[in-house]
């Protein structure tokens, strides 16, 4: 086997999202051949690529069919996270992608989805931050077990003086108003004060280099949403809902907000939470307590 043969075989394997072959996209690195053994590295566009196993099997099949059916193949994965930012990088210059998780209605599990999305990305070896923008009902400190902890102010260098250093848990950088005020105290602020706090979370927190910054938005479509979308270069939004008509009606308003010309944020997906209930004693049963297939409407 030769390196040219391996590259020729892999030129028949396409990257599913980009629609071009791995060799043309320069995703194949560090080919090492030793007899029937061949190893190489695939550089993914995101460490959380859901098609990693499919690409692995396609590469193995191409080499065994086109080069050597006895080949023993080892594929390593790394990533060079791509970015969809089009703002010039003036705000959060070291953050590649910003994902806003929102719901039109409260109580649908938006914060749970945001936390799990951040954890899933971090498990894929991405550098992840989670900003809790829900000023009036912060959930991140409870979900990540950091209640009562406080971030520190540190001098991070000439260009980063007096920045707040976010807490870190499970490899995720965390910032929430719940980390700055007593959890027994209600945050009774008018819109401008809440919006100012969000701007500080963006400009006065040392997020440093991140592949993804996930923002847990408050429910609804109000001041804080406009502040986030006009201040932060959001590259995509995830809408969370439950199957009930009342939740879906508010989710549609959220989708409409992101689609407005002056905001124009792409919708990554719609998550239907609480779709059904399965009791432990009847694992094969599904009870659609809140209705069924509501997200299709």
Short mmCIF file of C-alpha atoms in Angstrom, two decimals:
data_model
loop_
_atom_site.label_atom_id
_atom_site.label_comp_id
_atom_site.label_asym_id
_atom_site.label_seq_id
_atom_site.Cartn_x
_atom_site.Cartn_y
_atom_site.Cartn_z
CA UNK A 1 0.00 0.00 0.00
CA UNK A 2 1.14 3.53 -0.75
CA UNK A 3 0.03 6.93 0.47
CA UNK A 4 -1.19 7.83 -3.00
CA UNK A 5 -3.38 4.70 -3.09
CA UNK A 6 -4.88 5.55 0.29
CA UNK A 7 -5.62 9.12 -0.78
CA UNK A 8 -7.10 7.91 -4.05
CA UNK A 9 -9.44 5.55 -2.17
CA UNK A 10 -10.46 8.22 0.35
CA UNK A 11 -11.23 10.65 -2.47
CA UNK A 12 -14.34 8.49 -2.99
CA UNK A 13 -15.62 9.26 0.52
CA UNK A 14 -17.72 12.42 0.82
CA UNK A 15 -18.16 14.62 3.85
CA UNK A 16 -21.97 14.40 4.29
CA UNK A 17 -22.61 18.05 5.18
CA UNK A 18 -20.18 19.76 2.82
CA UNK A 19 -20.83 17.51 -0.18
CA UNK A 20 -17.18 17.16 -1.22
CA UNK A 21 -14.70 14.34 -0.76
CA UNK A 22 -12.35 14.15 2.23
CA UNK A 23 -9.18 14.64 0.20
CA UNK A 24 -10.43 17.74 -1.62
CA UNK A 25 -11.46 19.21 1.75
CA UNK A 26 -7.95 18.46 3.10
CA UNK A 27 -9.41 16.47 5.99
CA UNK A 28 -6.95 13.55 5.78
CA UNK A 29 -3.71 13.98 7.73
CA UNK A 30 -0.73 11.97 9.03
CA UNK A 31 -1.02 8.80 6.93
CA UNK A 32 1.25 6.04 8.28
CA UNK A 33 1.60 2.69 6.50
CA UNK A 34 3.30 -0.39 7.97
CA UNK A 35 2.72 -3.56 5.96
CA UNK A 36 -1.04 -4.26 6.06
CA UNK A 37 -1.56 -1.64 8.75
CA UNK A 38 -2.57 1.91 7.87
CA UNK A 39 -3.45 4.75 10.20
CA UNK A 40 -4.45 8.35 9.53
CA UNK A 41 -6.24 11.29 11.11
CA UNK A 42 -9.54 12.80 9.97
CA UNK A 43 -9.91 16.49 10.79
CA UNK A 44 -13.62 17.11 11.43
CA UNK A 45 -15.40 20.45 11.16
CA UNK A 46 -16.78 19.92 14.67
CA UNK A 47 -15.72 17.61 17.52
CA UNK A 48 -19.40 16.80 18.06
CA UNK A 49 -19.92 15.46 14.53
CA UNK A 50 -22.91 13.06 14.65
CA UNK A 51 -21.76 11.27 11.48
CA UNK A 52 -18.33 10.27 12.80
CA UNK A 53 -19.08 6.52 12.84
CA UNK A 54 -20.59 6.63 9.36
CA UNK A 55 -17.48 8.36 8.01
CA UNK A 56 -15.24 5.83 9.76
CA UNK A 57 -17.04 2.90 8.13
CA UNK A 58 -17.01 4.59 4.71
CA UNK A 59 -13.23 5.13 4.93
CA UNK A 60 -12.58 1.54 5.98
CA UNK A 61 -14.78 0.19 3.20
CA UNK A 62 -13.09 2.38 0.55
CA UNK A 63 -9.58 1.27 1.53
CA UNK A 64 -10.46 -2.42 1.79
CA UNK A 65 -12.35 -2.46 -1.51
CA UNK A 66 -10.04 -0.26 -3.58
CA UNK A 67 -6.58 -0.85 -2.05
CA UNK A 68 -6.21 -3.93 0.15
CA UNK A 69 -9.00 -6.15 1.47
CA UNK A 70 -6.65 -7.35 4.24
CA UNK A 71 -5.87 -3.85 5.45
CA UNK A 72 -5.97 -3.20 9.20
CA UNK A 73 -7.18 0.39 9.52
CA UNK A 74 -6.91 2.77 12.46
CA UNK A 75 -8.60 6.15 12.14
CA UNK A 76 -7.96 8.95 14.61
CA UNK A 77 -10.27 11.94 14.85
CA UNK A 78 -9.47 15.54 15.64
CA UNK A 79 -11.33 18.72 14.82
CA UNK A 80 -10.91 22.21 13.51
CA UNK A 81 -14.30 23.67 14.38
CA UNK A 82 -15.71 25.77 11.58
CA UNK A 83 -17.56 29.03 12.23
CA UNK A 84 -20.59 30.63 10.61
CA UNK A 85 -19.87 34.07 12.04
CA UNK A 86 -20.20 36.93 9.58
CA UNK A 87 -19.75 39.89 11.96
CA UNK A 88 -16.01 40.52 11.72
CA UNK A 89 -15.24 39.25 15.23
CA UNK A 90 -15.47 42.52 17.17
CA UNK A 91 -17.53 40.91 19.96
CA UNK A 92 -16.34 37.65 21.54
CA UNK A 93 -13.50 37.42 19.01
CA UNK A 94 -12.28 34.02 20.27
CA UNK A 95 -15.71 32.34 20.17
CA UNK A 96 -16.35 30.44 16.94
CA UNK A 97 -20.08 29.75 17.27
CA UNK A 98 -22.88 31.12 19.47
CA UNK A 99 -26.04 29.02 19.90
CA UNK A 100 -29.14 30.55 21.51
CA UNK A 101 -31.56 28.10 23.15
CA UNK A 102 -34.98 29.65 23.67
CA UNK A 103 -38.65 28.90 24.16
CA UNK A 104 -41.72 31.01 23.72
CA UNK A 105 -43.21 29.65 26.94
CA UNK A 106 -41.67 28.94 30.34
CA UNK A 107 -41.54 25.49 31.89
CA UNK A 108 -40.92 23.50 28.71
CA UNK A 109 -37.39 22.37 29.63
CA UNK A 110 -35.37 25.00 27.80
CA UNK A 111 -32.62 25.17 30.43
CA UNK A 112 -32.40 21.38 30.55
CA UNK A 113 -31.94 21.26 26.78
CA UNK A 114 -29.32 24.03 26.92
CA UNK A 115 -27.38 22.24 29.68
CA UNK A 116 -27.48 18.89 27.87
CA UNK A 117 -26.49 20.49 24.56
CA UNK A 118 -23.45 22.07 26.25
CA UNK A 119 -22.54 18.77 27.92
CA UNK A 120 -22.88 16.81 24.67
CA UNK A 121 -20.64 19.26 22.82
CA UNK A 122 -18.07 19.13 25.63
CA UNK A 123 -18.08 15.32 25.59
CA UNK A 124 -17.08 15.56 21.93
CA UNK A 125 -13.94 17.46 23.07
CA UNK A 126 -15.26 20.87 22.04
CA UNK A 127 -14.42 23.96 24.08
CA UNK A 128 -17.79 25.04 25.44
CA UNK A 129 -19.24 27.88 27.49
CA UNK A 130 -22.78 28.21 28.87
CA UNK A 131 -24.21 31.66 29.52
CA UNK A 132 -27.39 31.78 31.59
CA UNK A 133 -29.26 34.78 30.18
CA UNK A 134 -32.42 34.02 32.16
CA UNK A 135 -31.94 36.87 34.63
CA UNK A 136 -35.22 36.36 36.51
CA UNK A 137 -35.11 32.57 36.74
CA UNK A 138 -31.50 31.32 36.51
CA UNK A 139 -31.18 27.53 36.47
CA UNK A 140 -27.54 26.86 35.60
CA UNK A 141 -26.14 26.98 39.19
CA UNK A 142 -28.59 24.29 40.31
CA UNK A 143 -28.20 22.10 37.22
CA UNK A 144 -24.40 22.11 37.43
CA UNK A 145 -24.17 21.80 41.21
CA UNK A 146 -22.42 25.13 41.79
CA UNK A 147 -24.98 26.80 44.05
CA UNK A 148 -23.34 29.28 46.40
CA UNK A 149 -20.08 29.44 44.44
CA UNK A 150 -18.82 32.78 43.17
CA UNK A 151 -16.70 33.60 40.12
CA UNK A 152 -13.53 35.59 40.68
CA UNK A 153 -12.28 38.84 39.23
CA UNK A 154 -8.80 38.50 37.82
CA UNK A 155 -6.33 40.53 35.82
CA UNK A 156 -6.00 38.41 32.68
CA UNK A 157 -3.40 40.61 31.02
CA UNK A 158 -3.14 44.02 29.39
CA UNK A 159 -6.22 43.55 27.18
CA UNK A 160 -8.31 41.62 29.70
CA UNK A 161 -8.09 43.74 32.86
CA UNK A 162 -10.73 43.33 35.55
CA UNK A 163 -12.57 40.47 33.82
CA UNK A 164 -14.82 37.97 35.55
CA UNK A 165 -13.47 34.43 35.28
CA UNK A 166 -16.40 32.03 34.71
CA UNK A 167 -16.74 28.95 36.87
CA UNK A 168 -15.89 25.65 35.23
CA UNK A 169 -17.72 22.34 35.72
CA UNK A 170 -17.56 19.20 33.56
CA UNK A 171 -15.22 21.09 31.24
CA UNK A 172 -17.82 23.83 30.59
CA UNK A 173 -17.33 27.51 31.44
CA UNK A 174 -20.38 28.83 33.29
CA UNK A 175 -21.79 32.30 33.94
CA UNK A 176 -25.16 33.11 35.50
CA UNK A 177 -26.72 35.90 37.53
CA UNK A 178 -27.38 33.10 40.03
CA UNK A 179 -23.63 33.03 40.70
CA UNK A 180 -23.55 36.74 41.57
CA UNK A 181 -26.60 37.23 43.81
CA UNK A 182 -28.05 35.31 46.76
CA UNK A 183 -30.40 32.64 45.42
CA UNK A 184 -32.97 33.57 48.07
CA UNK A 185 -33.17 37.12 46.69
CA UNK A 186 -35.47 37.95 43.81
CA UNK A 187 -33.91 39.89 40.94
CA UNK A 188 -36.38 42.79 40.69
CA UNK A 189 -34.96 44.74 37.77
CA UNK A 190 -36.51 46.73 34.99
CA UNK A 191 -35.67 45.75 31.43
CA UNK A 192 -32.72 48.15 30.98
CA UNK A 193 -30.96 46.81 34.09
CA UNK A 194 -31.41 43.20 32.98
CA UNK A 195 -30.17 44.08 29.49
CA UNK A 196 -27.12 45.80 31.00
CA UNK A 197 -26.29 42.65 32.97
CA UNK A 198 -26.43 40.59 29.78
CA UNK A 199 -24.05 43.01 28.04
CA UNK A 200 -21.64 42.58 30.96
CA UNK A 201 -21.84 38.80 30.60
CA UNK A 202 -20.60 39.33 27.05
CA UNK A 203 -18.00 42.07 27.49
CA UNK A 204 -16.77 41.64 31.09
CA UNK A 205 -16.46 37.83 31.27
CA UNK A 206 -13.23 36.16 30.21
CA UNK A 207 -14.68 33.48 27.91
CA UNK A 208 -11.37 33.10 26.07
CA UNK A 209 -11.30 30.53 23.21
CA UNK A 210 -14.52 28.58 22.69
CA UNK A 211 -15.82 26.38 19.90
CA UNK A 212 -19.37 26.95 21.13
CA UNK A 213 -21.01 29.42 23.50
CA UNK A 214 -24.49 28.18 24.38
CA UNK A 215 -26.86 30.88 25.66
CA UNK A 216 -29.81 29.80 27.81
CA UNK A 217 -32.33 32.51 26.92
CA UNK A 218 -35.31 33.51 29.08
CA UNK A 219 -38.75 32.47 27.86
CA UNK A 220 -40.69 34.83 25.64
CA UNK A 221 -39.63 37.54 23.20
CA UNK A 222 -38.65 40.63 25.15
CA UNK A 223 -35.90 43.10 26.03
CA UNK A 224 -33.26 40.53 26.92
CA UNK A 225 -33.78 38.65 23.66
CA UNK A 226 -33.28 41.81 21.63
CA UNK A 227 -30.21 42.72 23.69
CA UNK A 228 -28.63 39.30 23.12
CA UNK A 229 -29.42 39.21 19.41
CA UNK A 230 -28.22 42.78 18.84
CA UNK A 231 -25.09 42.43 21.00
CA UNK A 232 -23.92 38.88 20.41
CA UNK A 233 -23.14 37.35 16.99
CA UNK A 234 -25.62 34.45 17.33
CA UNK A 235 -24.89 31.87 14.63
CA UNK A 236 -27.90 29.62 15.25
CA UNK A 237 -30.95 29.10 17.46
CA UNK A 238 -32.61 26.05 18.99
CA UNK A 239 -36.32 26.32 19.86
CA UNK A 240 -37.70 24.18 22.70
CA UNK A 241 -41.38 23.35 23.09
CA UNK A 242 -43.77 20.73 24.42
CA UNK A 243 -46.65 19.18 22.43
CA UNK A 244 -49.44 21.38 23.87
CA UNK A 245 -51.04 23.94 21.59
CA UNK A 246 -50.33 26.78 24.02
CA UNK A 247 -46.59 25.99 24.06
CA UNK A 248 -46.47 25.55 20.29
CA UNK A 249 -48.20 28.88 19.70
CA UNK A 250 -45.48 30.65 21.71
CA UNK A 251 -42.72 28.64 20.02
CA UNK A 252 -43.97 29.90 16.65
CA UNK A 253 -43.58 33.46 17.94
CA UNK A 254 -39.99 32.69 18.87
CA UNK A 255 -39.31 31.31 15.41
CA UNK A 256 -40.88 34.42 13.88
CA UNK A 257 -38.64 36.64 16.02
CA UNK A 258 -35.44 34.94 14.82
CA UNK A 259 -36.65 35.17 11.24
CA UNK A 260 -37.12 38.96 11.27
CA UNK A 261 -34.98 40.74 8.70
CA UNK A 262 -33.10 42.86 11.22
CA UNK A 263 -32.13 39.78 13.27
CA UNK A 264 -32.11 36.93 10.73
CA UNK A 265 -30.75 34.10 12.87
CA UNK A 266 -30.91 30.60 11.33
CA UNK A 267 -33.00 28.02 13.21
CA UNK A 268 -30.86 24.93 13.86
CA UNK A 269 -33.76 22.83 15.08
CA UNK A 270 -36.96 22.46 17.07
CA UNK A 271 -36.84 20.24 20.17
CA UNK A 272 -40.08 18.71 21.42
CA UNK A 273 -39.60 18.01 25.12
CA UNK A 274 -41.90 15.91 27.34
CA UNK A 275 -43.20 14.09 24.27
CA UNK A 276 -44.39 11.05 26.21
CA UNK A 277 -44.14 9.26 29.55
CA UNK A 278 -42.84 5.71 29.98
CA UNK A 279 -43.33 4.15 33.44
CA UNK A 280 -40.47 2.03 34.76
CA UNK A 281 -42.72 -1.02 35.19
CA UNK A 282 -44.01 -0.79 31.58
CA UNK A 283 -40.91 0.15 29.53
CA UNK A 284 -42.60 -0.65 26.21
CA UNK A 285 -45.51 1.71 26.83
CA UNK A 286 -45.67 5.37 25.81
CA UNK A 287 -48.28 7.71 27.24
CA UNK A 288 -48.70 10.97 25.31
CA UNK A 289 -49.86 13.06 28.26
CA UNK A 290 -49.53 16.44 26.52
CA UNK A 291 -50.63 15.37 23.04
CA UNK A 292 -48.82 13.82 20.10
CA UNK A 293 -46.84 15.16 17.12
CA UNK A 294 -47.52 18.74 18.10
CA UNK A 295 -44.15 19.95 16.74
CA UNK A 296 -45.26 19.05 13.20
CA UNK A 297 -47.80 21.83 13.34
#
